[in-house]
Short mmCIF file of C-alpha atoms and ligand atoms in Angstrom, two decimals:
data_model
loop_
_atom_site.label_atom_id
_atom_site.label_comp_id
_atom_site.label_asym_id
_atom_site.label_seq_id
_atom_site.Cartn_x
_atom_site.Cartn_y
_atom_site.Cartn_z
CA UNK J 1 0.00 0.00 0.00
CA UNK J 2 1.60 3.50 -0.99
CA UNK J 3 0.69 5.93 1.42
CA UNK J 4 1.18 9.52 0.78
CA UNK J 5 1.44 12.08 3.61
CA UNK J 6 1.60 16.36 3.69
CA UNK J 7 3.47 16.87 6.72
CA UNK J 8 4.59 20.32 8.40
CA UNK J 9 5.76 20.51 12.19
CA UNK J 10 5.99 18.66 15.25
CA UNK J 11 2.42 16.89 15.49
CA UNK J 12 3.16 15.64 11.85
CA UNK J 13 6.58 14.00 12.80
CA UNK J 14 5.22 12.15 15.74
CA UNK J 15 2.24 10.77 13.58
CA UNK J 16 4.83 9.94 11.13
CA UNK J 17 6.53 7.45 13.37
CA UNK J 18 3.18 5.53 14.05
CA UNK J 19 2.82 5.39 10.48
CA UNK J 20 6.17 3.94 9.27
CA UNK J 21 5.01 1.01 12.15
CA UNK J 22 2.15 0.55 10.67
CA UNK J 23 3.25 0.17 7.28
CA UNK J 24 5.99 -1.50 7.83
CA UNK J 25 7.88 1.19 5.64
CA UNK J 26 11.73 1.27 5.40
CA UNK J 27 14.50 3.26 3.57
CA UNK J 28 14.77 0.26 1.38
CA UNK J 29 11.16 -0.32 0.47
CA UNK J 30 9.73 3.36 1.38
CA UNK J 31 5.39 2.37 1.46
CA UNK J 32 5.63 5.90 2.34
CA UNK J 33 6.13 9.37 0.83
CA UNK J 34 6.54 12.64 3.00
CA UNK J 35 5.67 15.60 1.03
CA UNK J 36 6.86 17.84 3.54
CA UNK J 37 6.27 21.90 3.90
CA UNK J 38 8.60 24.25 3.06
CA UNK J 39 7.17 27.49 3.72
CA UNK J 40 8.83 27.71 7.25
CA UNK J 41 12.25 27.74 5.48
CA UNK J 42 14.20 31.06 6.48
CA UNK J 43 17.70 31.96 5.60
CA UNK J 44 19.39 33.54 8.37
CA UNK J 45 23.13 34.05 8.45
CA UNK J 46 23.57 32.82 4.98
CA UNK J 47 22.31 29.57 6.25
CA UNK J 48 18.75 27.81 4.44
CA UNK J 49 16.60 26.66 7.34
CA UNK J 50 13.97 23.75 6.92
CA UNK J 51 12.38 23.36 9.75
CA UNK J 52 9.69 21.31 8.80
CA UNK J 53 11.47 19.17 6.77
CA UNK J 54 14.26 18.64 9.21
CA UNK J 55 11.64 17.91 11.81
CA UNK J 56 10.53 14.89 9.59
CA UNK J 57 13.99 13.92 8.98
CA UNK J 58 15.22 14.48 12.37
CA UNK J 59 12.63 12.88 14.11
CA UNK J 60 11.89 9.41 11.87
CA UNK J 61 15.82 9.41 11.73
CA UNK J 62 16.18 9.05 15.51
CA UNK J 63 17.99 12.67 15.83
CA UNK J 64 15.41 14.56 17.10
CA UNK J 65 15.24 16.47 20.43
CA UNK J 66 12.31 14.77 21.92
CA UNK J 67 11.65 17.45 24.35
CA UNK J 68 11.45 20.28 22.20
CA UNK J 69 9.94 18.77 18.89
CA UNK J 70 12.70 20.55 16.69
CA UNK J 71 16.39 20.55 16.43
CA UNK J 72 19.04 17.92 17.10
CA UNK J 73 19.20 16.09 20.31
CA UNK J 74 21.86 16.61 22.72
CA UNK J 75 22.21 20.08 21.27
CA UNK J 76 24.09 22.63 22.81
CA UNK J 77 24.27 26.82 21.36
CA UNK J 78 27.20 27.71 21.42
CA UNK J 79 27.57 29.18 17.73
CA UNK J 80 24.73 30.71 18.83
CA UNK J 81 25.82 32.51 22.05
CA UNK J 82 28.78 33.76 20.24
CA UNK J 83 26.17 35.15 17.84
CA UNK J 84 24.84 37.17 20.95
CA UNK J 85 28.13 38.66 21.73
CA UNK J 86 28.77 39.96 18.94
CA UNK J 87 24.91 41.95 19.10
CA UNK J 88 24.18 39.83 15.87
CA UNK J 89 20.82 39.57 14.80
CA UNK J 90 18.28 38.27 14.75
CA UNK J 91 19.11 36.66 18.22
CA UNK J 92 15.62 34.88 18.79
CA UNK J 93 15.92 31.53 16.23
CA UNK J 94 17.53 28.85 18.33
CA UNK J 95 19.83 27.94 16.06
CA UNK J 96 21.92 24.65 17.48
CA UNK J 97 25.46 23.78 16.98
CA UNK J 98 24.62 20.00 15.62
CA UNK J 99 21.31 22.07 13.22
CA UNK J 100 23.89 24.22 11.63
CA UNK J 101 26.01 21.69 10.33
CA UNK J 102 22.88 20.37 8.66
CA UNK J 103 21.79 23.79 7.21
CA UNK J 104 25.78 24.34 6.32
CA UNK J 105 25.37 20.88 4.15
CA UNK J 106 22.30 22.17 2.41
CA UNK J 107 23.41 25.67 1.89
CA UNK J 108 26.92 24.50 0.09
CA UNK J 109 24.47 21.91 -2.14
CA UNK J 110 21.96 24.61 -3.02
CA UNK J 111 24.62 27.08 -4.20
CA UNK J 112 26.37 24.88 -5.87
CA UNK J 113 23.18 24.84 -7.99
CA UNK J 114 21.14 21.47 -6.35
CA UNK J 115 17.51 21.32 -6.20
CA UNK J 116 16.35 21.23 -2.76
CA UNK J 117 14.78 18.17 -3.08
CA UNK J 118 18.31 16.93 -4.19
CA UNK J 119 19.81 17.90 -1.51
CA UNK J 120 17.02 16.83 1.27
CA UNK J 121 17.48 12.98 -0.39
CA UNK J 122 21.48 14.03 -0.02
CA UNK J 123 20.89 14.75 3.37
CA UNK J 124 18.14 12.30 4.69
CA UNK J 125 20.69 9.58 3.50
CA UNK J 126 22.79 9.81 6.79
CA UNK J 127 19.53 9.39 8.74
CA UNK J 128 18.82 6.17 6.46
CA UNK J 129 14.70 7.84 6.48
CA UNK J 130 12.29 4.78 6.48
CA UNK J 131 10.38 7.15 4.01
CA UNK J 132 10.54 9.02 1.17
CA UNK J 133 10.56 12.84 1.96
CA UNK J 134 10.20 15.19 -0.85
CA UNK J 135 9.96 18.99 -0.41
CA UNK J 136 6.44 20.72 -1.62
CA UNK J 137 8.90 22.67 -3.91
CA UNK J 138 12.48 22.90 -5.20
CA UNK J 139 11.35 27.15 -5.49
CA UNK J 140 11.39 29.54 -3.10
CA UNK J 141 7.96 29.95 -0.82
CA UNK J 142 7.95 31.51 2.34
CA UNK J 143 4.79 31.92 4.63
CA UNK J 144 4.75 35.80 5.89
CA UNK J 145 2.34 37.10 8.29
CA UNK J 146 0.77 40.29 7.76
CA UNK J 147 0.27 41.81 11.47
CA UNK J 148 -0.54 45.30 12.76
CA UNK J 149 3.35 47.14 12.79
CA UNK J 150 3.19 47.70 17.28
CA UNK J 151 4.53 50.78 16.44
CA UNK J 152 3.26 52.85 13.14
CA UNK J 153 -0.20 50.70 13.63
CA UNK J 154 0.06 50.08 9.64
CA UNK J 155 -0.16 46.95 8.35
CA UNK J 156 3.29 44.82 8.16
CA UNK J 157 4.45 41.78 6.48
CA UNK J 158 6.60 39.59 9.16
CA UNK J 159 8.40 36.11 8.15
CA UNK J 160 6.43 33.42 10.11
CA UNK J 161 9.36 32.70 12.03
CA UNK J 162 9.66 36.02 13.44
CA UNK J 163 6.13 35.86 14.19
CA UNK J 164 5.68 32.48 15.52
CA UNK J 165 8.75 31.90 17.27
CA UNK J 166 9.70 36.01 18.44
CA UNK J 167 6.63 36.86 19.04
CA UNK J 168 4.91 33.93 20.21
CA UNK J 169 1.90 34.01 17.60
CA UNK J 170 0.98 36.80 20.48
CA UNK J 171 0.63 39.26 17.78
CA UNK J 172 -2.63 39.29 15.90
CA UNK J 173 -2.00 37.82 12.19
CA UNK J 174 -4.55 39.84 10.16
CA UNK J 175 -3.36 37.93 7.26
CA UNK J 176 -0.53 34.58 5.87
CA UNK J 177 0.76 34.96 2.39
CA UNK J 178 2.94 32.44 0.86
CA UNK J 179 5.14 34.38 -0.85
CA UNK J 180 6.37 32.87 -4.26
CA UNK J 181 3.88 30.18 -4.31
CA UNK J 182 1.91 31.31 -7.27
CA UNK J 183 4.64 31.04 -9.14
CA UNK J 184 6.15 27.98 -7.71
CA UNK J 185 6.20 24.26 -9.10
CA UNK J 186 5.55 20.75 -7.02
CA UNK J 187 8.57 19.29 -6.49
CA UNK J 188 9.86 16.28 -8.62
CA UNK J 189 7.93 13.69 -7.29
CA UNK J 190 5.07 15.45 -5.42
CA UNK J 191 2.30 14.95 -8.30
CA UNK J 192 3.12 11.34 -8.86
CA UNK J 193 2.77 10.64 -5.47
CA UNK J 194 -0.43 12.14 -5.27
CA UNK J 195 -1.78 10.05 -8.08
CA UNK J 196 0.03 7.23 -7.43
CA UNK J 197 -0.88 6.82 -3.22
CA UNK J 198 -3.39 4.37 -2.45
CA UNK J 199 -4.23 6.73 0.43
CA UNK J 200 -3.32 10.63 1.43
CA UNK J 201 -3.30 11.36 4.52
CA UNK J 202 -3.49 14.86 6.09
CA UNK J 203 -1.92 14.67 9.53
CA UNK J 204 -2.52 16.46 12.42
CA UNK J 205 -0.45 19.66 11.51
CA UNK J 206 -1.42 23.07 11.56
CA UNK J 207 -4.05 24.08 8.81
CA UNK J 208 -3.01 27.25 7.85
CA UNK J 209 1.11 27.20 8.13
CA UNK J 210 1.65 23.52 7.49
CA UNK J 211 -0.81 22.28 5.32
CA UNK J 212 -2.10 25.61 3.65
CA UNK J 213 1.39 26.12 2.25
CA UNK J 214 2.16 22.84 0.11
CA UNK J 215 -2.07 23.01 -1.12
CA UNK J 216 -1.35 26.55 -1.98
CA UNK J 217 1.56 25.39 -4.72
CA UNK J 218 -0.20 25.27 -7.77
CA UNK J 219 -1.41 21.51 -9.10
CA UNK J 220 -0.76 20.06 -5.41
CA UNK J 221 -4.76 20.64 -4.09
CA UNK J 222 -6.41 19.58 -7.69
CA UNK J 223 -4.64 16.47 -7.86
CA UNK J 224 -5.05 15.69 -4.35
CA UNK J 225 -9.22 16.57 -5.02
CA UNK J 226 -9.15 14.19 -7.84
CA UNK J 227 -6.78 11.51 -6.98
CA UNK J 228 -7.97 8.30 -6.73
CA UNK J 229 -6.92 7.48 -3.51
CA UNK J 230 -9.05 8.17 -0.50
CA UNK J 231 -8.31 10.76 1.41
CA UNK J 232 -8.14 10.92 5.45
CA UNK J 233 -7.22 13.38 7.60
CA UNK J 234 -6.19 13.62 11.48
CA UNK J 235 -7.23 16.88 13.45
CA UNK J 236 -5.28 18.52 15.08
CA UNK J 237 -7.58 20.09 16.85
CA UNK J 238 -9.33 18.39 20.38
CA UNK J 239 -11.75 20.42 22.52
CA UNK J 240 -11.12 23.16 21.07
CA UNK J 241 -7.56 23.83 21.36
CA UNK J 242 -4.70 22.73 19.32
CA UNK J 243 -3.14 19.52 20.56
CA UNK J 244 0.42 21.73 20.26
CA UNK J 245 1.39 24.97 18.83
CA UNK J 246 -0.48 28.20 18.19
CA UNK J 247 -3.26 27.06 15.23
CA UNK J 248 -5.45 28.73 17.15
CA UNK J 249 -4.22 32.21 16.54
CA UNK J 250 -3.59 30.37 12.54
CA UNK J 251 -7.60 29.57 12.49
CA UNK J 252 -8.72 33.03 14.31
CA UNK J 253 -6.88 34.79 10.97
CA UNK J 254 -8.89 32.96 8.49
CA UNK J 255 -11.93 32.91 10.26
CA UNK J 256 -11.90 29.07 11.18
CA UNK J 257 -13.12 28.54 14.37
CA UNK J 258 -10.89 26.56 16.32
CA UNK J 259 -13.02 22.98 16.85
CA UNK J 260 -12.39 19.54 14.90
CA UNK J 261 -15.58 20.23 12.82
CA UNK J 262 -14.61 23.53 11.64
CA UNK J 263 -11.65 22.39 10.43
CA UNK J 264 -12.77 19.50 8.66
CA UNK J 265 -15.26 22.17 6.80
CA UNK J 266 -12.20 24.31 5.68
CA UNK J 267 -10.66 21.02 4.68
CA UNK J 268 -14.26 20.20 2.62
CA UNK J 269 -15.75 16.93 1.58
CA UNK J 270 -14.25 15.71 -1.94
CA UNK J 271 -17.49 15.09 -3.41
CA UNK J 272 -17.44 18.96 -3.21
CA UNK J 273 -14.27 19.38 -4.59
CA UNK J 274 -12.69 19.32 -0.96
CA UNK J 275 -10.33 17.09 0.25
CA UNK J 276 -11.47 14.84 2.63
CA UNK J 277 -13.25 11.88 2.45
CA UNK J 278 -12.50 10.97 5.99
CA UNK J 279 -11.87 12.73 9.43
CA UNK J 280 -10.19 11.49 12.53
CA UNK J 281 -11.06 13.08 16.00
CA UNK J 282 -9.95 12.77 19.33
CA UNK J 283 -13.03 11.07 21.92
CA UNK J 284 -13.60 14.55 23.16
CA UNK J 285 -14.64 15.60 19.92
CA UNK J 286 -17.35 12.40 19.37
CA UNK J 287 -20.06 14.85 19.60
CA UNK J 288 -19.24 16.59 16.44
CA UNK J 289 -18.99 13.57 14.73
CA UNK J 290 -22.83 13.77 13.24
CA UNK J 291 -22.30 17.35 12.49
CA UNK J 292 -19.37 16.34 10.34
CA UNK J 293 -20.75 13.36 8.59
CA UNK J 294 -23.41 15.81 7.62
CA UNK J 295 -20.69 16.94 5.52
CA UNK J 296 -20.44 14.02 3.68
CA UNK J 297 -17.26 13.08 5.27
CA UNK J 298 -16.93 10.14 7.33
CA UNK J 299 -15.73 10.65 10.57
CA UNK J 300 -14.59 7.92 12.97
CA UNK J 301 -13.39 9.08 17.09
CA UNK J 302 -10.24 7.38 18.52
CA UNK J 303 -7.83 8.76 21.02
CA UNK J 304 -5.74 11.20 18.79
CA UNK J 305 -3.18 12.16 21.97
CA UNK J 306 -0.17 11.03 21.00
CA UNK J 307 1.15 10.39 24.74
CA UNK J 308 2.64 7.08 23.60
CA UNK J 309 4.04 5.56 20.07
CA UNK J 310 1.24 3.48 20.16
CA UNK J 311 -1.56 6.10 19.89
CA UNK J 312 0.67 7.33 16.93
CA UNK J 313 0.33 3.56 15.47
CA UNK J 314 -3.08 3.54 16.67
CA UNK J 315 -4.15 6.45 14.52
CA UNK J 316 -2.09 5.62 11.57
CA UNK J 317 -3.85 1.84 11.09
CA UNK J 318 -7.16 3.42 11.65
CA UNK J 319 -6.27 6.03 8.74
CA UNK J 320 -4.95 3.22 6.45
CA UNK J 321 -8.09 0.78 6.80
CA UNK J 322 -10.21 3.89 6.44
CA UNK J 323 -8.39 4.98 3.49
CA UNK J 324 -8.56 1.60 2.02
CA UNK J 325 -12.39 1.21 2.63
CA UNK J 326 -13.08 4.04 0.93
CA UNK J 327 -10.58 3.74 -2.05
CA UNK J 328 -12.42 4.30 -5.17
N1 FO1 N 1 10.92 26.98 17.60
C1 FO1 N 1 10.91 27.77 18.71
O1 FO1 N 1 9.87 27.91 19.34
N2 FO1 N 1 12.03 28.44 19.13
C2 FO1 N 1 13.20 28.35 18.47
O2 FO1 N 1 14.19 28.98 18.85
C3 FO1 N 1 13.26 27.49 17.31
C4 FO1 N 1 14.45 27.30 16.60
C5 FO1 N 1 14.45 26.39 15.53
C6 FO1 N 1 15.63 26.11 14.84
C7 FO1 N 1 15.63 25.21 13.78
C8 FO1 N 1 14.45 24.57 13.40
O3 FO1 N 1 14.46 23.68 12.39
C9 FO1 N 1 13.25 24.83 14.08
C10 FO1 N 1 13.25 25.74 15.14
N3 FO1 N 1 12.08 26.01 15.85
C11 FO1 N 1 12.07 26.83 16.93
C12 FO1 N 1 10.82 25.37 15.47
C13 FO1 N 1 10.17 26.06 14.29
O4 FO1 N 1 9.98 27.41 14.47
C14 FO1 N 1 8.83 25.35 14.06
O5 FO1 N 1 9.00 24.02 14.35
C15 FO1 N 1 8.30 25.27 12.67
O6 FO1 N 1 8.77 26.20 11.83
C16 FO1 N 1 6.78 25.27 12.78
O7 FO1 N 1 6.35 23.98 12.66
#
């Protein structure tokens, strides 16, 4: 069965590792392709960032700092404090010692004139990934957040970084643009693996900087409306609040209301030319569950917390014998 995941962030990484044990997928015989977001990327210091991608690759590569959900484990910041001494900025990315020498790979590959997805096989080779992860896009997109400028009161356009990591999504987002996408192309690989999965699988990730980004490259959300795989998706939302991060303050901007059901509206039923044929929620969410079948989605409620690998696993199997159910 080839299963074929978007994945941005921490929530998608951990639901990741359930699903490479319950497919069985390994770096030989990959069952699994990671189309991962790329609209976090920021180049700071001459360095190219991927933190979504490196959270994938990090995390099903055994590297990842469990604690934190990003960056290398057993990290120390000392590059970084010597940043601060010098008054360099910006001083509020985390940048680790162990990270940099993976953005200091990818940076000497992508000048030297290699496609990023090049280089992210290149570089998920040392972590011998038990999938296939493939960038949305070898181009340039970067999610920006248009917020209220604290001091003029205008409108501003802030890299998502800056806003989510600086500011602590604390700011109001009025507005996300990914910048570049319009003009950007799916990565080599991306479409195929869209038409080729015998399920998709949205993952719990965040809606609007995760998941938003790769639909918003052009070709990515047609194919995945018309594929002929079935397509399931996790929330990421349970009683109301986002199981981690800040979607919350993602939703509030786009006028998604922060529950399981109104997220699995914004995602939309494929018969309507959404994407979903199937939606996951957490048991605290159960009640929704007519509201959301109303939709003409299915909608099946398992615990979603992914307090243990099994839950992960859990969640995963459900997807896949979901997704195969409903395969057209
Ligand atoms: N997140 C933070 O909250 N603080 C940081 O200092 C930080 C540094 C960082 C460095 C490299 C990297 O790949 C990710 C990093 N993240 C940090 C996480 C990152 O902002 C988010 O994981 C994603 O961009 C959103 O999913």
């Amino acid at each position: 069965m080839q299963v074929t995941v978007l994945a941005g962030g921490i929530g998608a990484a951990r639901f990741l590792r359930g699903l490479v044990s319950a497919t069985g997928s390994t770096h030989d015989k990959p069952s699994v392709t990671v189309i991962g977001n790329t609209g976090d990327d920021i180049r700071l210091f001459g360095l190219q960032i991927c933190p979504d991608l490196d959270s994938v690759m990090y995390t099903l590569g055994g590297g990842a700092d469990e604690e934190r959900g990003w960056g290398r484990a057993n990290e120390s910041f000392t590059v970084l404090e010597e940043l601060r001494g010098y008054g360099a900025k910006p001083d509020w990315f985390g940048l680790g010692d162990r990270d940099i020498a993976t953005h200091l790979v990818r940076t000497q590959a992508l000048d030297a004139g290699y496609r990023l997805s090049t280089v992210t096989a290149g570089l998920c080779e040392r972590w011998q990934l038990p999938v296939s992860l493939i960038p949305m896009t070898d181009d340039r997109v970067e999610t920006h957040v248009v917020i209220d400028d604290p001091d003029t009161g205008q409108p501003a356009a802030i890299h998502f970084q800056e806003w989510w990591v600086r500011h602590r999504a604390a700011v109001a987002a009025r507005e996300f643009v990914y910048v570049g996408s319009d003009t950007a192309s799916p990565a080599p690989g991306v479409l195929e693996a869209i038409t080729t999965a015998d399920v998709i699988v949205l993952p719990p990730s965040n809606p609007v900087v995760s998941i938003a980004p790769i639909l918003s490259i052009p070709g990515i959300r047609d194919a995945i409306s018309q594929a002929a795989a079935a397509v399931v998706g996790v929330s990421p939302i349970v009683g109301g609040k986002p199981v981690r991060g800040m979607a919350d303050a993602c939703l509030s901007a786009i006028d998604v209301d922060t529950t399981s059901a109104a997220v699995a509206q914004h995602y939309g039923p494929r018969p309507e030319g959404g994407l979903l044929d199937a939606w996951i929620v957490d048991l605290a969410d159960a009640d929704a569950a007519p509201a959301i079948a109303d939709l003409g989605i299915r909608v099946e409620a398992m615990d979603t917390i992914f307090s243990n690998p099994g839950v992960a696993s859990n969640v995963a199997a459900s997807a896949l014998k979901i997704g195969s159910e409903l395969r057209r």
